[in-house]
Structures are given as structure tokens and as C-alpha cells.
Coordinates of C-alpha atoms in Angstrom, one line a residue:
X28 CA -5.3 72.7 -52.5
X29 CA -8.5 70.6 -52.6
X30 CA -8.8 67.2 -50.9
X31 CA -9.0 65.5 -54.2
X32 CA -5.5 66.6 -55.3
X33 CA -4.0 66.5 -51.8
X34 CA -4.7 62.9 -51.1
X35 CA -2.5 61.4 -53.9
X36 CA 0.4 63.5 -52.6
X37 CA -0.1 62.2 -49.1
X38 CA -0.4 58.6 -50.4
X39 CA 2.9 59.0 -52.3
X40 CA 4.7 60.3 -49.1
X41 CA 3.2 57.5 -47.1
X42 CA 4.4 54.9 -49.7
X43 CA 7.9 56.5 -49.7
X44 CA 8.0 56.4 -45.9
X45 CA 7.3 52.6 -45.9
X46 CA 10.3 52.0 -48.1
X47 CA 12.5 54.6 -46.3
X48 CA 11.7 52.8 -43.0
X49 CA 12.5 49.3 -44.5
X50 CA 15.8 50.5 -46.1
X51 CA 16.9 52.3 -42.9
X52 CA 16.0 49.2 -40.8
X53 CA 18.2 46.8 -42.9
X54 CA 21.2 49.1 -43.4
X55 CA 22.8 47.7 -40.3
X56 CA 24.0 45.0 -42.6
X57 CA 26.3 47.6 -44.2
X58 CA 27.7 48.6 -40.8
X59 CA 26.2 52.0 -40.6
X60 CA 24.6 53.8 -37.8
X61 CA 20.8 54.3 -37.7
X62 CA 21.3 58.0 -38.5
X63 CA 23.3 57.1 -41.6
X64 CA 20.8 54.5 -42.6
X65 CA 18.0 56.9 -42.4
X66 CA 19.9 59.5 -44.4
X67 CA 20.6 57.0 -47.2
X68 CA 17.0 55.9 -47.3
X69 CA 15.8 59.5 -47.5
X70 CA 18.3 60.3 -50.2
X71 CA 17.3 57.3 -52.2
X72 CA 14.2 59.1 -53.4
X73 CA 16.0 62.4 -54.1
X74 CA 18.0 63.2 -57.2
X75 CA 20.6 65.0 -55.1
X76 CA 20.8 66.9 -51.8
X77 CA 23.0 69.4 -50.2
X78 CA 24.1 69.0 -46.5
X79 CA 21.7 71.8 -45.6
X80 CA 18.8 70.1 -47.3
X81 CA 19.7 66.8 -45.5
X82 CA 19.8 68.6 -42.2
X83 CA 16.4 70.3 -42.8
X84 CA 14.8 67.1 -44.0
X85 CA 16.1 64.9 -41.2
X86 CA 16.7 67.4 -38.3
X87 CA 20.2 66.1 -37.7
X88 CA 23.1 68.1 -36.3
X89 CA 25.9 69.2 -38.7
X90 CA 28.5 66.9 -37.2
X91 CA 26.2 63.9 -37.3
X92 CA 25.2 64.7 -40.9
X93 CA 28.9 65.1 -42.0
X94 CA 29.9 61.8 -40.3
X95 CA 27.0 60.0 -41.8
X96 CA 27.7 61.3 -45.3
X97 CA 31.4 60.5 -45.0
X98 CA 30.6 56.9 -43.9
X99 CA 28.1 56.4 -46.8
X100 CA 30.8 57.7 -49.2
X101 CA 33.3 55.2 -47.8
X102 CA 31.1 52.3 -48.7
X103 CA 30.0 53.8 -52.0
X104 CA 26.4 54.3 -51.1
X105 CA 26.6 58.1 -51.6
X106 CA 28.6 60.1 -54.1
X107 CA 29.6 63.7 -54.1
X108 CA 28.2 65.4 -57.3
X109 CA 29.1 68.6 -59.0
X110 CA 26.4 71.2 -59.8
X111 CA 27.5 74.0 -62.2
X112 CA 27.0 77.4 -60.7
X113 CA 26.7 76.2 -57.1
X114 CA 29.3 76.5 -54.4
X115 CA 27.5 74.0 -52.2
X116 CA 28.4 70.3 -52.4
X117 CA 25.6 68.1 -53.5
X118 CA 25.3 64.3 -52.9
X119 CA 23.4 61.6 -54.6
X120 CA 22.5 58.1 -53.3
X121 CA 23.4 55.0 -55.2
X122 CA 20.1 53.7 -56.5
X123 CA 21.4 50.5 -58.1
X124 CA 21.2 47.9 -55.2
X125 CA 23.3 45.4 -57.2
X126 CA 26.1 47.9 -57.5
X127 CA 26.0 48.9 -53.8
X128 CA 25.8 45.3 -52.7
X129 CA 28.7 44.4 -54.9
X130 CA 30.8 47.4 -53.8
X131 CA 30.3 46.9 -50.1
X132 CA 30.5 43.2 -49.8
X133 CA 33.4 42.8 -52.2
X134 CA 35.3 45.4 -50.2
X135 CA 34.6 43.6 -47.0
X136 CA 35.4 40.2 -48.4
X137 CA 38.7 41.4 -49.9
X138 CA 39.7 42.8 -46.6
X139 CA 38.8 39.5 -44.9
X140 CA 40.9 37.6 -47.4
X141 CA 43.9 39.8 -47.2
X142 CA 44.0 40.1 -43.4
X143 CA 43.5 36.4 -42.8
X144 CA 45.8 35.1 -45.6
X145 CA 48.6 37.5 -44.4
X146 CA 48.1 36.2 -40.8
X147 CA 48.0 32.5 -42.0
X148 CA 51.2 33.0 -44.0
X149 CA 53.0 34.5 -41.0
X150 CA 51.7 31.9 -38.6
X151 CA 52.7 29.0 -41.0
X152 CA 56.2 30.4 -41.2
X153 CA 56.4 30.3 -37.4
X154 CA 55.0 26.8 -37.3
X155 CA 57.7 25.7 -39.9
X156 CA 60.4 27.2 -37.7
X157 CA 59.1 25.3 -34.7
X158 CA 58.9 22.1 -36.7
X159 CA 62.5 22.5 -38.0
X160 CA 63.9 23.6 -34.6
X161 CA 66.1 20.8 -33.2
X162 CA 65.0 21.8 -29.7
X163 CA 61.3 21.1 -30.3
X164 CA 59.9 18.0 -28.6
X165 CA 58.0 15.5 -30.7
X166 CA 54.8 16.7 -29.0
X167 CA 55.5 20.3 -29.9
X168 CA 56.3 19.4 -33.5
X169 CA 53.1 17.4 -33.7
X170 CA 51.1 20.4 -32.4
X171 CA 52.8 22.7 -34.9
X172 CA 52.1 20.3 -37.8
X173 CA 48.4 20.0 -36.7
X174 CA 48.0 23.8 -36.6
X175 CA 49.9 24.3 -39.9
X176 CA 47.6 21.7 -41.6
X177 CA 44.5 23.3 -40.1
X178 CA 45.5 26.7 -41.5
X179 CA 46.4 25.1 -44.9
X180 CA 42.8 23.8 -45.1
X181 CA 41.4 27.2 -44.2
X182 CA 43.1 28.7 -47.2
X183 CA 40.5 26.9 -49.4
X184 CA 37.8 29.1 -48.0
X185 CA 39.8 32.3 -48.5
X186 CA 40.7 31.4 -52.1
X187 CA 37.1 30.6 -52.8
X188 CA 36.0 33.9 -51.3
X189 CA 38.6 35.7 -53.5
X190 CA 37.2 33.9 -56.5
X191 CA 33.6 34.9 -55.5
X192 CA 34.7 38.5 -55.3
X193 CA 36.3 38.3 -58.8
X194 CA 33.2 36.7 -60.2
X195 CA 31.0 39.4 -58.7
X196 CA 33.2 42.3 -59.9
X197 CA 33.4 40.8 -63.4
X198 CA 29.7 40.2 -63.6
X199 CA 30.1 36.5 -64.2
X200 CA 28.0 35.8 -61.1
X201 CA 25.0 36.9 -63.1
X202 CA 25.5 34.0 -65.5
X203 CA 24.7 31.7 -62.6
X204 CA 22.4 33.9 -60.7
X205 CA 20.6 36.2 -63.2
X206 CA 19.3 39.5 -62.0
X207 CA 15.9 39.0 -63.6
X208 CA 13.9 35.8 -63.8

């Protein structure tokens, strides 16, 4: 291969490496390990890859590769694909950043809402019991009411967060924050 035709290929690989490095560096926001981040970033430029191709490309161990792929599947960043005539599993990276952002953060926010609202509901039931208990002193009742009200106020945030998730999932968010300017 002559220098004239080799140079553009090298330039393409260097350009890809810049983006792969940036994606891998920021994937900690999605709660993945640096190995999984590097894997996703590498897969971003590929149509699909087998586990063997991933290992060859990245020099990762089989257990590390499997763990990384599984974690990326859990957060909808990588999907298993079917290739007719092949017995090997192939995987493809989610290339639509809007979709991956929405899937990941909506999943995390829904979890936050559920866990915290469940805990608040249970705690408020306990506070009501304390308030109604004839053995509670006025100081204890005041403290229970204070905490009950504090939790009641915090529900506003969780209901707002739930509404945010609904607006993101339905696409209504793009009426207020368009994808393109």
C-alpha cells in the first residue's frame, strides 16, 4: 500500500480513537467500569461484533468481556443480535445517544422514585402511629409531625421526577427541548 492511500486510513483510525477515548472517559456517568466503557466506545463504530472479535480488538479476558457485555445489555447500551447461519452471538452498540440516555436515566429515576416513595409511605405510616399513640409525649408527637411534613414536602420532588420520566419516555420533552436547533 502506498503512503498516499495509507495516510487517510491512519487519519480515520486516529479520528475514531479520539471519539472512542472521549466516550469511554464519560461512560462513568452510566455506572460502568472503564473496561465496559472502552468496549462500548469501540463497538460504537462497528456494525456488530462477536465476543471473540471484542476480545481480539480490546485484549480483554473472556470473563471481563462477558461481564462488560452483560452490564451494557442491562442498561440498554448493547443488544444481542441474530445473524443467520452463525452459531456465535453477535452484539451491536446503541448508536442513538438520545435513546441510550433516555433508557438509562429513566430506569435510574424510576428506581429512585419507587424506592423512596415506598420508604416515605412506610415511614409516614409509622409517624401516624406515633402521633395517634396515647403514650406519646407532646414533644414526640411534635417531632413525628415535623418529620411527617418534611417527607410530605419531599414527595413533590419524586412526583416531579416521575412526570419527567413520563415526558421523556413519551417524547413530549422534545416539544420543550428540541433535538435540533
